[in-house]
């Protein structure tokens, strides 16, 4: 009887690859579990050890964190010509470990360092990092100039995430550069409103499909006097899904919808009561006298702990149904038929705020689904 320890190297390689692939898909993955897996398969016997060391694809994940630096260098040494997924919080270790040929192979880069931002940007710009497909910057950055330079180098970038939790004003780019990110499909920004405005207005993304805006709590640093203004933002006419979270104002949502005319899904989650109620938002979208209807292709509205009264939701759904039968909307010079609402999604916690009778009335107009936000996307 064949045991797993006697499997041929070719089959072992497939098993090792499958385990690493599954680890990469885990939402709360732990580097310690991957390191333990690598250590254990090398201890089985000589065949397993040799097979593991010659399977370069299982060494492509590189954790440059405190306590993992030696392990990260070992992974780099055995990664062959594989594209690399690098997660780093130590700028010094990154500079020491990543050589030019390895920098060219980085496909996913996640940087989290709140103290050494300037060191990070100096290092990232000094290396030939130009093959990124996914970039996540979680840091205390004060200038947008250097990150924009990095973005301009990476024409294959498909996903971009920018997170700043410290209220330090973001100095806008002083150059006239306005790079195009032709492959960008997904963008998430967690920042203060005016800084988010600066980022959104600094580049074009003709293929962008998903946009997630999480506005940080500005109560601690003074009231916002105005919503975001996005007059300098390019038209993102490929965007199909938008998510807003946290300290958001009605004007923020409307400003973005004016630049995303083909959005089909709007998700609103975790209002921090920065604005008491958002009835006015749906009234704007339902306005029967407006010549131009914002988001005429909107089909799905998702609410998760977001204060909107049922009367406003009903009014919006009914108005869209009525306009879909009788009118067209002009969007960027093109006449489009206004589409009726397909579905309103209410999270389990949100649906408790509405009576069963109100939900039943809404079901007469469109489908109502109980929606649970995906872990890690909408907290």
Short mmCIF file of C-alpha atoms in Angstrom, two decimals:
data_model
loop_
_atom_site.label_atom_id
_atom_site.label_comp_id
_atom_site.label_asym_id
_atom_site.label_seq_id
_atom_site.Cartn_x
_atom_site.Cartn_y
_atom_site.Cartn_z
CA UNK A 1 0.00 0.00 0.00
CA UNK A 2 1.40 3.39 -1.04
CA UNK A 3 1.73 5.96 1.74
CA UNK A 4 1.90 9.71 1.28
CA UNK A 5 5.57 9.69 2.27
CA UNK A 6 6.37 7.48 -0.74
CA UNK A 7 4.62 9.57 -3.38
CA UNK A 8 6.69 10.50 -6.45
CA UNK A 9 8.23 14.01 -6.52
CA UNK A 10 5.99 15.15 -9.40
CA UNK A 11 2.85 14.44 -7.37
CA UNK A 12 4.36 15.93 -4.22
CA UNK A 13 4.97 19.18 -6.10
CA UNK A 14 1.28 19.40 -7.04
CA UNK A 15 0.27 18.78 -3.40
CA UNK A 16 2.71 21.39 -2.09
CA UNK A 17 1.45 23.93 -4.66
CA UNK A 18 -2.19 23.26 -3.73
CA UNK A 19 -1.48 23.82 -0.02
CA UNK A 20 0.31 27.12 -0.66
CA UNK A 21 -2.47 28.25 -3.04
CA UNK A 22 -5.05 27.50 -0.32
CA UNK A 23 -3.01 29.43 2.26
CA UNK A 24 -2.92 32.48 -0.03
CA UNK A 25 -6.72 32.44 -0.27
CA UNK A 26 -7.26 32.49 3.51
CA UNK A 27 -8.65 35.89 4.70
CA UNK A 28 -6.75 35.86 8.00
CA UNK A 29 -3.68 33.99 6.89
CA UNK A 30 -0.80 33.62 9.33
CA UNK A 31 2.81 33.65 8.24
CA UNK A 32 3.69 31.29 11.09
CA UNK A 33 1.47 28.57 9.60
CA UNK A 34 3.19 28.83 6.21
CA UNK A 35 6.61 28.75 7.86
CA UNK A 36 5.59 25.66 9.86
CA UNK A 37 4.37 23.95 6.68
CA UNK A 38 7.70 24.62 4.95
CA UNK A 39 9.64 23.32 7.94
CA UNK A 40 7.54 20.17 8.32
CA UNK A 41 7.68 19.01 4.69
CA UNK A 42 11.47 19.28 4.75
CA UNK A 43 11.69 17.02 7.81
CA UNK A 44 9.79 14.02 6.39
CA UNK A 45 12.71 12.49 4.49
CA UNK A 46 15.37 13.31 1.91
CA UNK A 47 12.98 13.03 -1.05
CA UNK A 48 10.50 15.47 0.48
CA UNK A 49 13.28 17.88 1.41
CA UNK A 50 14.79 17.80 -2.08
CA UNK A 51 11.39 18.13 -3.75
CA UNK A 52 10.43 21.08 -1.56
CA UNK A 53 13.66 22.94 -2.22
CA UNK A 54 13.26 22.44 -5.98
CA UNK A 55 9.60 23.52 -6.09
CA UNK A 56 10.23 27.24 -6.48
CA UNK A 57 6.52 28.14 -6.63
CA UNK A 58 5.97 27.30 -2.95
CA UNK A 59 8.57 29.89 -1.86
CA UNK A 60 7.03 32.90 -3.61
CA UNK A 61 5.52 34.49 -0.46
CA UNK A 62 8.02 36.73 1.32
CA UNK A 63 7.30 38.11 4.86
CA UNK A 64 9.77 40.85 5.79
CA UNK A 65 8.51 41.32 9.34
CA UNK A 66 10.21 41.17 12.70
CA UNK A 67 10.91 37.52 13.53
CA UNK A 68 10.57 36.37 9.91
CA UNK A 69 13.55 38.00 8.17
CA UNK A 70 15.78 34.89 8.06
CA UNK A 71 12.86 32.81 6.80
CA UNK A 72 12.05 35.48 4.17
CA UNK A 73 15.61 35.40 2.86
CA UNK A 74 15.46 31.59 2.68
CA UNK A 75 12.25 31.86 0.63
CA UNK A 76 13.87 34.38 -1.71
CA UNK A 77 16.87 32.10 -2.23
CA UNK A 78 14.65 29.22 -3.36
CA UNK A 79 12.01 31.17 -5.31
CA UNK A 80 13.75 30.71 -8.67
CA UNK A 81 12.20 32.96 -11.30
CA UNK A 82 8.76 33.03 -9.67
CA UNK A 83 6.72 36.20 -9.37
CA UNK A 84 6.93 37.30 -5.73
CA UNK A 85 4.30 38.29 -3.17
CA UNK A 86 6.05 40.52 -0.65
CA UNK A 87 4.58 41.78 2.62
CA UNK A 88 6.91 44.05 4.56
CA UNK A 89 6.98 46.25 7.64
CA UNK A 90 10.77 46.69 7.97
CA UNK A 91 12.26 49.06 5.42
CA UNK A 92 15.84 48.17 6.39
CA UNK A 93 15.22 44.45 5.96
CA UNK A 94 13.53 45.09 2.61
CA UNK A 95 16.53 47.06 1.33
CA UNK A 96 18.93 44.38 2.58
CA UNK A 97 17.01 41.39 1.21
CA UNK A 98 15.53 42.54 -2.12
CA UNK A 99 18.02 42.73 -4.98
CA UNK A 100 17.35 44.25 -8.39
CA UNK A 101 16.47 40.98 -10.12
CA UNK A 102 14.07 40.10 -7.29
CA UNK A 103 12.52 43.60 -7.35
CA UNK A 104 11.61 43.06 -11.00
CA UNK A 105 9.78 39.86 -10.01
CA UNK A 106 7.56 41.41 -7.33
CA UNK A 107 3.92 41.05 -8.39
CA UNK A 108 2.17 41.79 -5.08
CA UNK A 109 3.59 44.30 -2.60
CA UNK A 110 2.05 45.14 0.77
CA UNK A 111 3.88 47.80 2.78
CA UNK A 112 2.90 48.60 6.36
CA UNK A 113 5.15 51.02 8.15
CA UNK A 114 3.83 54.02 10.04
CA UNK A 115 7.14 55.50 11.16
CA UNK A 116 9.60 55.18 8.26
CA UNK A 117 7.49 56.35 5.33
CA UNK A 118 10.19 58.49 3.76
CA UNK A 119 12.67 55.60 4.01
CA UNK A 120 10.15 53.36 2.31
CA UNK A 121 9.52 55.61 -0.66
CA UNK A 122 13.25 56.22 -1.17
CA UNK A 123 13.83 52.46 -1.23
CA UNK A 124 10.86 51.61 -3.46
CA UNK A 125 11.82 54.25 -6.02
CA UNK A 126 15.49 53.18 -5.98
CA UNK A 127 14.63 49.61 -7.02
CA UNK A 128 13.31 48.54 -10.46
CA UNK A 129 9.84 47.67 -9.17
CA UNK A 130 7.82 47.86 -12.37
CA UNK A 131 5.87 44.59 -12.61
CA UNK A 132 3.35 45.08 -9.82
CA UNK A 133 -0.14 43.66 -10.21
CA UNK A 134 -1.29 44.50 -6.68
CA UNK A 135 -0.03 47.26 -4.36
CA UNK A 136 -1.10 48.03 -0.80
CA UNK A 137 0.39 51.05 0.99
CA UNK A 138 -0.46 51.31 4.69
CA UNK A 139 1.68 54.10 6.03
CA UNK A 140 2.02 57.61 7.38
CA UNK A 141 2.60 59.42 4.10
CA UNK A 142 2.65 63.19 3.83
CA UNK A 143 3.33 63.57 0.12
CA UNK A 144 1.53 61.97 -2.80
CA UNK A 145 4.33 62.80 -5.25
CA UNK A 146 6.46 59.68 -4.63
CA UNK A 147 3.63 57.11 -4.59
CA UNK A 148 2.34 58.60 -7.85
CA UNK A 149 5.79 58.11 -9.39
CA UNK A 150 5.72 54.46 -8.31
CA UNK A 151 2.24 53.98 -9.77
CA UNK A 152 3.27 55.48 -13.10
CA UNK A 153 5.96 52.79 -13.47
CA UNK A 154 3.54 49.90 -13.02
CA UNK A 155 1.27 49.76 -16.05
CA UNK A 156 0.09 46.23 -15.19
CA UNK A 157 -1.25 47.23 -11.76
CA UNK A 158 -4.73 45.71 -11.28
CA UNK A 159 -5.41 46.38 -7.59
CA UNK A 160 -4.43 49.38 -5.46
CA UNK A 161 -5.12 49.92 -1.76
CA UNK A 162 -4.09 53.07 0.10
CA UNK A 163 -4.57 53.28 3.87
CA UNK A 164 -3.66 56.15 6.19
CA UNK A 165 -4.90 56.20 9.77
CA UNK A 166 -3.06 59.31 10.95
CA UNK A 167 -4.47 62.75 10.31
CA UNK A 168 -1.54 64.31 8.53
CA UNK A 169 -2.44 66.48 5.52
CA UNK A 170 -1.50 64.91 2.22
CA UNK A 171 0.47 67.34 0.11
CA UNK A 172 -0.91 67.07 -3.44
CA UNK A 173 1.42 66.39 -6.32
CA UNK A 174 3.20 69.53 -7.50
CA UNK A 175 3.98 68.17 -10.95
CA UNK A 176 1.62 68.18 -13.89
CA UNK A 177 1.98 64.44 -14.28
CA UNK A 178 -1.36 62.70 -14.54
CA UNK A 179 -0.44 59.08 -15.19
CA UNK A 180 -2.81 56.56 -16.70
CA UNK A 181 -3.20 53.22 -14.95
CA UNK A 182 -4.61 51.24 -17.89
CA UNK A 183 -4.98 47.88 -16.11
CA UNK A 184 -6.33 49.06 -12.74
CA UNK A 185 -9.56 47.20 -11.91
CA UNK A 186 -9.94 47.68 -8.16
CA UNK A 187 -9.17 50.69 -5.95
CA UNK A 188 -9.65 51.06 -2.20
CA UNK A 189 -8.81 54.24 -0.29
CA UNK A 190 -9.00 54.61 3.49
CA UNK A 191 -8.14 58.21 4.33
CA UNK A 192 -9.54 61.61 5.27
CA UNK A 193 -11.98 63.15 2.83
CA UNK A 194 -9.81 65.90 1.35
CA UNK A 195 -6.85 63.53 0.99
CA UNK A 196 -9.08 61.00 -0.78
CA UNK A 197 -10.12 63.80 -3.10
CA UNK A 198 -6.45 64.49 -3.94
CA UNK A 199 -5.76 60.83 -4.73
CA UNK A 200 -8.84 60.36 -6.93
CA UNK A 201 -7.97 63.43 -8.99
CA UNK A 202 -4.33 62.50 -9.62
CA UNK A 203 -4.56 59.73 -12.25
CA UNK A 204 -6.83 58.18 -14.84
CA UNK A 205 -8.05 54.59 -14.69
CA UNK A 206 -10.09 53.79 -17.81
CA UNK A 207 -10.59 50.11 -16.84
CA UNK A 208 -11.48 50.66 -13.16
CA UNK A 209 -14.50 48.54 -12.17
CA UNK A 210 -14.61 48.52 -8.35
CA UNK A 211 -14.11 51.56 -6.10
CA UNK A 212 -14.13 51.41 -2.29
CA UNK A 213 -13.97 54.65 -0.28
CA UNK A 214 -13.60 54.46 3.52
CA UNK A 215 -13.51 57.97 5.04
CA UNK A 216 -11.74 58.16 8.39
CA UNK A 217 -13.40 59.64 11.47
CA UNK A 218 -12.81 63.38 11.32
CA UNK A 219 -14.65 64.24 14.55
CA UNK A 220 -11.38 64.05 16.49
CA UNK A 221 -9.79 66.67 14.28
CA UNK A 222 -12.65 69.09 13.76
CA UNK A 223 -15.85 69.04 11.76
CA UNK A 224 -15.70 68.77 8.02
CA UNK A 225 -17.00 72.00 6.58
CA UNK A 226 -17.72 70.63 3.11
CA UNK A 227 -17.99 67.36 1.20
CA UNK A 228 -15.45 66.15 -1.30
CA UNK A 229 -15.25 68.09 -4.54
CA UNK A 230 -14.03 66.05 -7.48
CA UNK A 231 -14.09 68.60 -10.29
CA UNK A 232 -10.57 67.58 -11.39
CA UNK A 233 -11.30 63.86 -11.32
CA UNK A 234 -11.39 61.97 -14.61
CA UNK A 235 -14.55 60.22 -15.71
CA UNK A 236 -14.41 56.62 -14.48
CA UNK A 237 -17.02 55.29 -16.84
CA UNK A 238 -16.05 51.61 -16.43
CA UNK A 239 -16.84 51.58 -12.69
CA UNK A 240 -19.64 49.12 -11.93
CA UNK A 241 -19.49 48.88 -8.13
CA UNK A 242 -18.93 51.54 -5.44
CA UNK A 243 -18.68 51.08 -1.68
CA UNK A 244 -18.73 53.92 0.88
CA UNK A 245 -17.88 53.48 4.57
CA UNK A 246 -17.57 55.43 7.81
CA UNK A 247 -17.52 59.27 8.06
CA UNK A 248 -19.32 59.97 4.79
CA UNK A 249 -21.54 62.88 3.75
CA UNK A 250 -24.29 62.89 1.12
CA UNK A 251 -22.20 65.28 -0.97
CA UNK A 252 -19.32 62.78 -1.10
CA UNK A 253 -21.52 60.11 -2.68
CA UNK A 254 -23.14 62.52 -5.15
CA UNK A 255 -19.77 63.95 -6.20
CA UNK A 256 -18.44 60.50 -7.01
CA UNK A 257 -21.60 59.39 -8.81
CA UNK A 258 -21.25 62.36 -11.16
CA UNK A 259 -17.96 60.83 -12.34
CA UNK A 260 -19.13 57.19 -12.48
CA UNK A 261 -22.17 57.27 -14.80
CA UNK A 262 -22.37 53.51 -15.37
CA UNK A 263 -22.32 52.27 -11.77
CA UNK A 264 -24.65 49.33 -11.19
CA UNK A 265 -24.05 48.49 -7.50
CA UNK A 266 -23.90 51.00 -4.62
CA UNK A 267 -22.95 49.70 -1.17
CA UNK A 268 -23.22 51.93 1.91
CA UNK A 269 -21.81 50.52 5.14
CA UNK A 270 -21.03 51.49 8.72
CA UNK A 271 -22.01 55.12 8.90
CA UNK A 272 -20.31 56.61 11.97
CA UNK A 273 -23.27 58.95 12.51
CA UNK A 274 -21.19 61.74 11.06
CA UNK A 275 -24.38 62.57 9.21
CA UNK A 276 -27.58 61.71 11.09
CA UNK A 277 -29.62 60.39 8.18
CA UNK A 278 -29.13 59.91 4.41
CA UNK A 279 -32.69 60.31 3.13
CA UNK A 280 -31.56 63.28 1.04
CA UNK A 281 -29.14 61.07 -0.89
CA UNK A 282 -31.91 58.88 -2.27
CA UNK A 283 -34.09 61.93 -2.90
CA UNK A 284 -31.35 63.30 -5.16
CA UNK A 285 -31.12 60.01 -7.03
CA UNK A 286 -34.92 59.75 -7.37
CA UNK A 287 -35.57 63.39 -8.34
CA UNK A 288 -38.33 63.13 -10.99
CA UNK A 289 -37.74 66.64 -12.34
CA UNK A 290 -33.98 66.31 -12.93
CA UNK A 291 -32.97 66.31 -16.60
CA UNK A 292 -29.93 64.18 -15.83
CA UNK A 293 -30.40 61.23 -13.51
CA UNK A 294 -27.32 60.25 -11.54
CA UNK A 295 -26.40 56.56 -11.81
CA UNK A 296 -29.14 55.69 -14.33
CA UNK A 297 -27.91 52.08 -14.52
CA UNK A 298 -27.99 51.48 -10.75
CA UNK A 299 -29.63 48.11 -10.11
CA UNK A 300 -28.52 47.08 -6.59
CA UNK A 301 -28.48 49.16 -3.39
CA UNK A 302 -26.83 47.51 -0.36
CA UNK A 303 -27.19 48.93 3.16
CA UNK A 304 -25.26 47.82 6.23
CA UNK A 305 -25.78 49.91 9.40
CA UNK A 306 -26.54 52.98 7.29
CA UNK A 307 -29.28 55.40 8.46
CA UNK A 308 -31.90 55.72 5.71
CA UNK A 309 -35.62 55.63 6.48
CA UNK A 310 -37.75 53.09 4.64
CA UNK A 311 -39.91 55.87 3.18
CA UNK A 312 -36.86 57.19 1.32
CA UNK A 313 -35.89 53.72 0.06
CA UNK A 314 -39.44 53.08 -1.14
CA UNK A 315 -39.64 56.49 -2.81
CA UNK A 316 -36.36 55.89 -4.61
CA UNK A 317 -37.30 52.40 -5.84
CA UNK A 318 -40.73 53.58 -7.03
CA UNK A 319 -39.29 56.64 -8.77
CA UNK A 320 -36.73 54.54 -10.63
CA UNK A 321 -39.43 52.10 -11.71
CA UNK A 322 -41.57 54.98 -12.99
CA UNK A 323 -38.74 56.72 -14.85
CA UNK A 324 -37.62 53.46 -16.45
CA UNK A 325 -40.97 53.36 -18.26
CA UNK A 326 -41.13 56.95 -19.38
CA UNK A 327 -37.78 58.71 -19.65
CA UNK A 328 -34.19 58.72 -20.77
CA UNK A 329 -31.22 60.34 -19.05
CA UNK A 330 -28.36 62.20 -20.69
CA UNK A 331 -24.99 60.91 -19.48
CA UNK A 332 -21.87 62.39 -21.07
CA UNK A 333 -23.88 63.39 -24.11
CA UNK A 334 -25.39 59.94 -24.56
CA UNK A 335 -29.04 59.13 -24.03
CA UNK A 336 -29.54 56.20 -21.66
CA UNK A 337 -32.70 54.60 -20.42
CA UNK A 338 -33.10 54.76 -16.65
CA UNK A 339 -33.14 51.21 -15.31
CA UNK A 340 -35.49 50.05 -12.54
CA UNK A 341 -34.05 48.81 -9.27
CA UNK A 342 -33.41 45.08 -9.34
CA UNK A 343 -32.67 44.55 -5.66
CA UNK A 344 -32.23 46.23 -2.28
CA UNK A 345 -29.85 44.30 -0.01
CA UNK A 346 -30.18 44.78 3.74
CA UNK A 347 -27.70 43.22 6.16
CA UNK A 348 -29.02 41.10 9.02
CA UNK A 349 -28.43 43.91 11.51
CA UNK A 350 -29.93 46.57 9.22
CA UNK A 351 -33.18 44.77 8.39
CA UNK A 352 -34.04 44.75 12.11
CA UNK A 353 -34.60 48.53 11.95
CA UNK A 354 -37.50 48.19 9.50
CA UNK A 355 -40.95 46.74 10.15
CA UNK A 356 -42.06 43.61 8.31
CA UNK A 357 -44.84 45.64 6.67
CA UNK A 358 -42.31 48.14 5.28
CA UNK A 359 -40.11 45.35 3.93
CA UNK A 360 -43.19 43.74 2.32
CA UNK A 361 -44.07 47.05 0.61
CA UNK A 362 -40.54 47.29 -0.76
CA UNK A 363 -40.79 43.70 -2.06
CA UNK A 364 -43.72 44.82 -4.21
CA UNK A 365 -41.35 47.11 -6.11
CA UNK A 366 -38.10 45.10 -6.23
CA UNK A 367 -36.37 42.09 -4.74
CA UNK A 368 -35.20 42.38 -1.11
CA UNK A 369 -32.28 40.22 -0.04
CA UNK A 370 -30.64 39.70 3.33
CA UNK A 371 -27.02 40.55 2.71
CA UNK A 372 -23.99 39.80 4.84
CA UNK A 373 -20.97 41.94 3.95
CA UNK A 374 -17.92 39.88 2.93
CA UNK A 375 -15.27 39.57 5.63
CA UNK A 376 -12.38 41.95 5.14
CA UNK A 377 -14.20 44.09 2.58
CA UNK A 378 -16.93 45.80 4.58
CA UNK A 379 -16.18 45.47 8.27
#
